[in-house]
XYZ file of C-alpha atoms in Angstrom:
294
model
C 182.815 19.188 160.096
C 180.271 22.093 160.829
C 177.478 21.598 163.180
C 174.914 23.161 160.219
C 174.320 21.576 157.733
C 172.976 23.127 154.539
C 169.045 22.228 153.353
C 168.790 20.730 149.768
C 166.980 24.250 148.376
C 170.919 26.040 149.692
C 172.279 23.528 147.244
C 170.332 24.618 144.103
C 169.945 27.994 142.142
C 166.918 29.339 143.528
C 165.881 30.581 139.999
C 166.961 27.893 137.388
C 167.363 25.057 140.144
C 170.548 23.409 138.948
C 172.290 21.721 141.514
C 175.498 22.850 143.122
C 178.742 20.782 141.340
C 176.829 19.958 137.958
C 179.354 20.867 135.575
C 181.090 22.080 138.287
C 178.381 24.909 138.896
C 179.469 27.084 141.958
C 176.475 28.526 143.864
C 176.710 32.110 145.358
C 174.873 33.294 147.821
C 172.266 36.207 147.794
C 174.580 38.965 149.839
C 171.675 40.419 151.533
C 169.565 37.672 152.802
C 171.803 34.414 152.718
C 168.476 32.567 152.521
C 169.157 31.235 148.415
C 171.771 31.027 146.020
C 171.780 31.392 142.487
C 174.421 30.118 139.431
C 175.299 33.489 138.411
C 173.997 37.238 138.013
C 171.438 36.496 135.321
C 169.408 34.211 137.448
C 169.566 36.388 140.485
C 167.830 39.229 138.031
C 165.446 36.910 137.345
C 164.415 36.111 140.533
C 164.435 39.499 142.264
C 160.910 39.984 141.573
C 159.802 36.859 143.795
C 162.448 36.716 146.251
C 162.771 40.661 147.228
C 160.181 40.688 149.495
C 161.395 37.800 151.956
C 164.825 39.420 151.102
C 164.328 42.193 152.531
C 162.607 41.162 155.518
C 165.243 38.720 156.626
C 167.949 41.316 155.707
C 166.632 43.796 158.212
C 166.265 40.635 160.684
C 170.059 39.823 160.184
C 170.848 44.066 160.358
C 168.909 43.875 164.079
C 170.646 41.009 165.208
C 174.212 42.908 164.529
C 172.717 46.407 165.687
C 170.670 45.166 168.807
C 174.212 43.192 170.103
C 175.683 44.469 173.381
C 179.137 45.718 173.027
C 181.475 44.104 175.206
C 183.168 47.730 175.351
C 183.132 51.410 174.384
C 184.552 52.570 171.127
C 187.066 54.469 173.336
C 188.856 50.783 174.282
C 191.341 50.551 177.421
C 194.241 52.883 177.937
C 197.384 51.573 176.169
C 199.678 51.889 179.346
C 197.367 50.444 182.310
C 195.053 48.182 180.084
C 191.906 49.912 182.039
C 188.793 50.429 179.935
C 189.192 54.445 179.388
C 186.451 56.350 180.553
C 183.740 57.805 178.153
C 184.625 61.556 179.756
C 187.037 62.430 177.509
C 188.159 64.882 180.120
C 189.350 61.484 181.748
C 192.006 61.175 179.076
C 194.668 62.380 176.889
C 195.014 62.229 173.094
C 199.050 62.146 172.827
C 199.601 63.838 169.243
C 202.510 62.022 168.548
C 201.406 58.449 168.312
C 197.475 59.300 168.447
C 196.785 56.803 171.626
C 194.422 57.644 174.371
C 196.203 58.044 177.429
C 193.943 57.470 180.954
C 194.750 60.478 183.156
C 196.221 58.181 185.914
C 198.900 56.963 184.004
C 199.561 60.513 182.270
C 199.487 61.684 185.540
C 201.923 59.321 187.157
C 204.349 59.949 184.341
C 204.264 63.529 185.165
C 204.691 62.918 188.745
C 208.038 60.832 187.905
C 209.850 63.169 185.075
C 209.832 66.447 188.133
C 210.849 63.920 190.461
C 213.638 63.116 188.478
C 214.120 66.322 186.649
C 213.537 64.645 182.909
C 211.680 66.479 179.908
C 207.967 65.770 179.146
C 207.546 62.821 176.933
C 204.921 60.390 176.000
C 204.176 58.040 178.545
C 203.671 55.615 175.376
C 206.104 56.325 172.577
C 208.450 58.403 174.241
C 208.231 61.131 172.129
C 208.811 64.488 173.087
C 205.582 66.523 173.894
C 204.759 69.378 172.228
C 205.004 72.887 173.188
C 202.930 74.575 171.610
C 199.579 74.179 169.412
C 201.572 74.069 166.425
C 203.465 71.580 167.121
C 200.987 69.604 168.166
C 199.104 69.639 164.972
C 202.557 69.084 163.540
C 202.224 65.702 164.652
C 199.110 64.893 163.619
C 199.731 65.692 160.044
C 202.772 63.229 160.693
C 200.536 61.072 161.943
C 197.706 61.392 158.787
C 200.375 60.797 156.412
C 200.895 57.114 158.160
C 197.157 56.484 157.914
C 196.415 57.057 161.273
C 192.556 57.221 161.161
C 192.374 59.097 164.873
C 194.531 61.671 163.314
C 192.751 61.959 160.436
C 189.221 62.328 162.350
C 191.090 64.931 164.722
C 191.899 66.796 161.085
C 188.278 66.649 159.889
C 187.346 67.788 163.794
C 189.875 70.675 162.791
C 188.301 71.448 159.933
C 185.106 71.235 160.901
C 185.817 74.036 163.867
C 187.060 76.343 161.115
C 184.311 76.028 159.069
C 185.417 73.891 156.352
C 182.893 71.530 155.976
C 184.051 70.045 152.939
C 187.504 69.136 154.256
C 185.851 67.669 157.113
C 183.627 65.684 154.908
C 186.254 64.357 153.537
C 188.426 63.768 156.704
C 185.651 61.751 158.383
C 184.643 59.868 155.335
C 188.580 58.642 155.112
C 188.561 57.701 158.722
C 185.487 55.714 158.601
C 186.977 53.949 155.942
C 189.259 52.725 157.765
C 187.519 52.015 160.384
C 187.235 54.603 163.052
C 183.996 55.060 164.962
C 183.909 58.475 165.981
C 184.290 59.242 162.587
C 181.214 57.517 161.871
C 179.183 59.727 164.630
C 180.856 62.733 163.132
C 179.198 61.790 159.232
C 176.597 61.104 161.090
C 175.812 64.775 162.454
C 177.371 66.769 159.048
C 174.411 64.639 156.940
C 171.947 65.512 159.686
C 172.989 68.881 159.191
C 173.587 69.079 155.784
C 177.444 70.422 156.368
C 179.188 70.091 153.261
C 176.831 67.959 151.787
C 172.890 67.786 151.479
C 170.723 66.601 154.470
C 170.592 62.922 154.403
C 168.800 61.477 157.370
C 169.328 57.875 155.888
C 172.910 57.901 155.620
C 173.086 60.127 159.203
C 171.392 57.086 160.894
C 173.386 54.448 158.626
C 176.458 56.139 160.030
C 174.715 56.471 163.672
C 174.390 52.588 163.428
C 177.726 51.575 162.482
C 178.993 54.060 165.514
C 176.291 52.454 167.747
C 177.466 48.838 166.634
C 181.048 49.648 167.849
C 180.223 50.487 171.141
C 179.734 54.246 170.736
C 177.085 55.389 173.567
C 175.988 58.957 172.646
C 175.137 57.141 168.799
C 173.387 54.547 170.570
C 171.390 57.306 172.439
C 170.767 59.213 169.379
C 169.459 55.894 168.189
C 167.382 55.502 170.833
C 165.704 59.271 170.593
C 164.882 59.003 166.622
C 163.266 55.091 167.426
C 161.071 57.133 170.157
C 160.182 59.754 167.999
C 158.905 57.605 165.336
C 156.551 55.641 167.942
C 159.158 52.556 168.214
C 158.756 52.243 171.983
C 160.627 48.656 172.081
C 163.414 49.441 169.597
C 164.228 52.701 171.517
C 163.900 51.083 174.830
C 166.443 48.464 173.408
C 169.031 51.122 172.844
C 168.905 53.234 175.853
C 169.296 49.854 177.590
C 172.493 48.787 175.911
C 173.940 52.098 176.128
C 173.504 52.262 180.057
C 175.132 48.987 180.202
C 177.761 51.087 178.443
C 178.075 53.544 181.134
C 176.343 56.277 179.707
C 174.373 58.805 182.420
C 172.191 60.018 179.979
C 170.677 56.530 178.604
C 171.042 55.097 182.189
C 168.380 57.990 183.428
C 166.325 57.443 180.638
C 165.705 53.866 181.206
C 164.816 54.979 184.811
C 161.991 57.313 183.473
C 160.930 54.303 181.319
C 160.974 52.092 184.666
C 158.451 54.790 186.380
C 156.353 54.883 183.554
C 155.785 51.562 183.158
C 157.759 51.318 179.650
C 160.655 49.290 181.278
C 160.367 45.968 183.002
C 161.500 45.432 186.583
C 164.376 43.037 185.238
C 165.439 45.310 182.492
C 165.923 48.278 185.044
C 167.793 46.253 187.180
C 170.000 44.823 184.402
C 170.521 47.954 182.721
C 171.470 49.406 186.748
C 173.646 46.791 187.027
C 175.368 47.027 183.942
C 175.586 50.725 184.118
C 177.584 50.921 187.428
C 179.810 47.938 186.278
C 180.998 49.970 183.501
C 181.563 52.784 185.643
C 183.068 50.722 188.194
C 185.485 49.335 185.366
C 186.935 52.321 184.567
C 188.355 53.338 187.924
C 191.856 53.186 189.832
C 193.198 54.393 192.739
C 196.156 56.290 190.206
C 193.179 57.724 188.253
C 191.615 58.593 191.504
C 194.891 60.528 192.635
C 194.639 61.926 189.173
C 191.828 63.920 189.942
C-alpha cells in the first residue's frame, strides 16, 4: 500500500466533479501542477482560467525542488577503469575516440607505463582498441561512434562544428545529444541561444538548457545559474547555486561563496558546509596513480 493517500478533491474532475470509476471514468492528472485532475481535455480547457494561477505557482515550486537538489556527482561521473569520480579538469582525463569513455589520467597513465614495459602497441585501456595516430583517425572513430548513437560523440561533432564555424551543424549536433540525454550538450545549447549561433538569441531556452545541465550535476551551468540569479537581484536563489556547485568541487563557486561569507550574504553554517563539501569533492577525486600521473 502507499504511505499517501489521495484527498477526496484528487478523486474528482476538478471542473465537472465526477468521481473517479463512475462509468469507469479515469482521472488524469494536470501535468504541470499534479494538484487536480480532470475526465478528459475538454474539462481541463474549461478550467484553465481558474486553476492557472495556483498552477503555475506550484509548478515553479515543484521545478525548484528538482533544480535546487544537490547532485550526488558531477556530470563527468567516475572513470570507467578505476571507478574514481573523474575530476572536473578535463585536463585530468582522456576522451578515448574509440568507445567515447572518459579515461582518469592515472589509469591512462598506468596503461602506458605497462605496454613500453612490455613492448605492446597503444590501445585503449577500456575497449582495447587500437589508438589512433593521427587526427584523422581519431575523428574516424567518432563518426563510428555517432552512427551507434553515441551522444558524447555526437556533442564532440557539434564541438567540431562549432570550432569551424558551422553553427548550424552544431545546432543540430547538440540538440541530438541532449536528446538523448547528454549534459554537456545541454550547456553547449545553452551558450549558442545566448549567443544567437545558428539560431536567434533566446535567453529563455539558454537558461532552460543551463538548468537541465545544472540539474545533472554540471558546475560551470550551475555557476552561470548562480551569476544571472545575482544579476537580477535574487540574492538567495544565487547564493543557493554557488553553494551546491562548491559542494561540487568547483573553485570558482567555492570562492564566491567565500566573498558572500565576508559580506555578510552567507551564513556561518553555509560557508562551512559549502567548505566542507568543496574539499570532499576534491578529495574524492584523487589517487596516488593519478598523483604519479602528474
Amino acid at each position: 500500500m502507499s504511505g499517501v493517500e489521495e484527498s477526496d478533491d484528487m478523486m474528482r474532475c476538478a471542473s465537472c466533479g465526477i468521481v473517479a470509476g463512475v462509468d469507469d471514468i479515469k482521472l488524469m492528472k494536470c501535468t504541470a501542477c499534479k494538484l487536480v485532475r480532470y475526465c478528459g481535455v475538454k474539462c481541463q480547457k474549461d478550467h484553465r482560467p481558474q486553476h492557472k494561477q495556483a498552477c503555475k505557482k506550484r509548478a515553479a515550486e515543484l521545478r525548484d525542488e528538482i533544480l535546487f537538489k544537490q547532485p550526488e556527482s558531477t556530470h563527468r561521473g567516475d572513470c570507467p577503469i578505476c571507478c574514481l569520480p573523474l575530476s572536473i579538469d578535463p585536463d585530468k582525463s582522456t576522451l578515448m575516440s574509440c568507445c567515447c569513455k572518459l579515461i582518469c589520467n592515472g589509469c591512462d597513465y598506468a596503461n602506458v607505463r605497462r605496454e613500453v614495459r612490455e613492448k605492446l602497441d597503444r590501445k585503449c585501456p577500456f575497449c582495447r582498441h587500437p589508438v589512433p595516430k593521427s587526427e584523422e583517425e581519431f575523428k574516424r572513430n567518432i563518426l563510428r561512434r555517432i552512427k551507434a548513437n553515441d551522444p558524447v560523440a555526437i556533442r564532440q561533432m557539434g564541438g567540431y562544428c562549432n570550432q569551424e564555424g558551422d553553427y548550424d551543424g552544431a545546432i543540430e549536433y547538440f540538440k541530438k545529444a541532449a536528446g538523448l540525454g547528454d549534459l554537456g550538450a545541454h550547456y553547449e545549447l545553452s551558450v549558442m541561444y545566448r549567443e544567437g549561433k545558428g539560431v536567434e538569441k533566446d535567453d529563455k531556452k539558454a537558461v532552460h538548457h543551463l538548468e537541465q545541465a545544472a540539474i545533472g550535476g554540471v558546475p560551470f551551468a550551475r555557476h552561470n545559474l548562480g551569476i544571472i540569479e545575482n544579476r537580477d537581484g535574487r540574492m538567495d536563489r544565487a547564493t543557493k547555486h554557488f553553494i551546491i556547485a562548491a559542494k561540487l568541487g568547483y573553485d570558482n563557486s567555492m570562492k564566491t561563496v567565500k566573498e558572500g561569507f565576508k559580506g555578510g550574504l552567507v551564513s556561518k553554517e553555509d560557508f562551512a558546509a559549502a567548505l566542507r563539501g568543496h574539499q570532499a569533492a576534491i578529495d574524492a577525486t584523487k589517487s596516488p596513480q593519478r598523483e604519479e600521473a602528474e
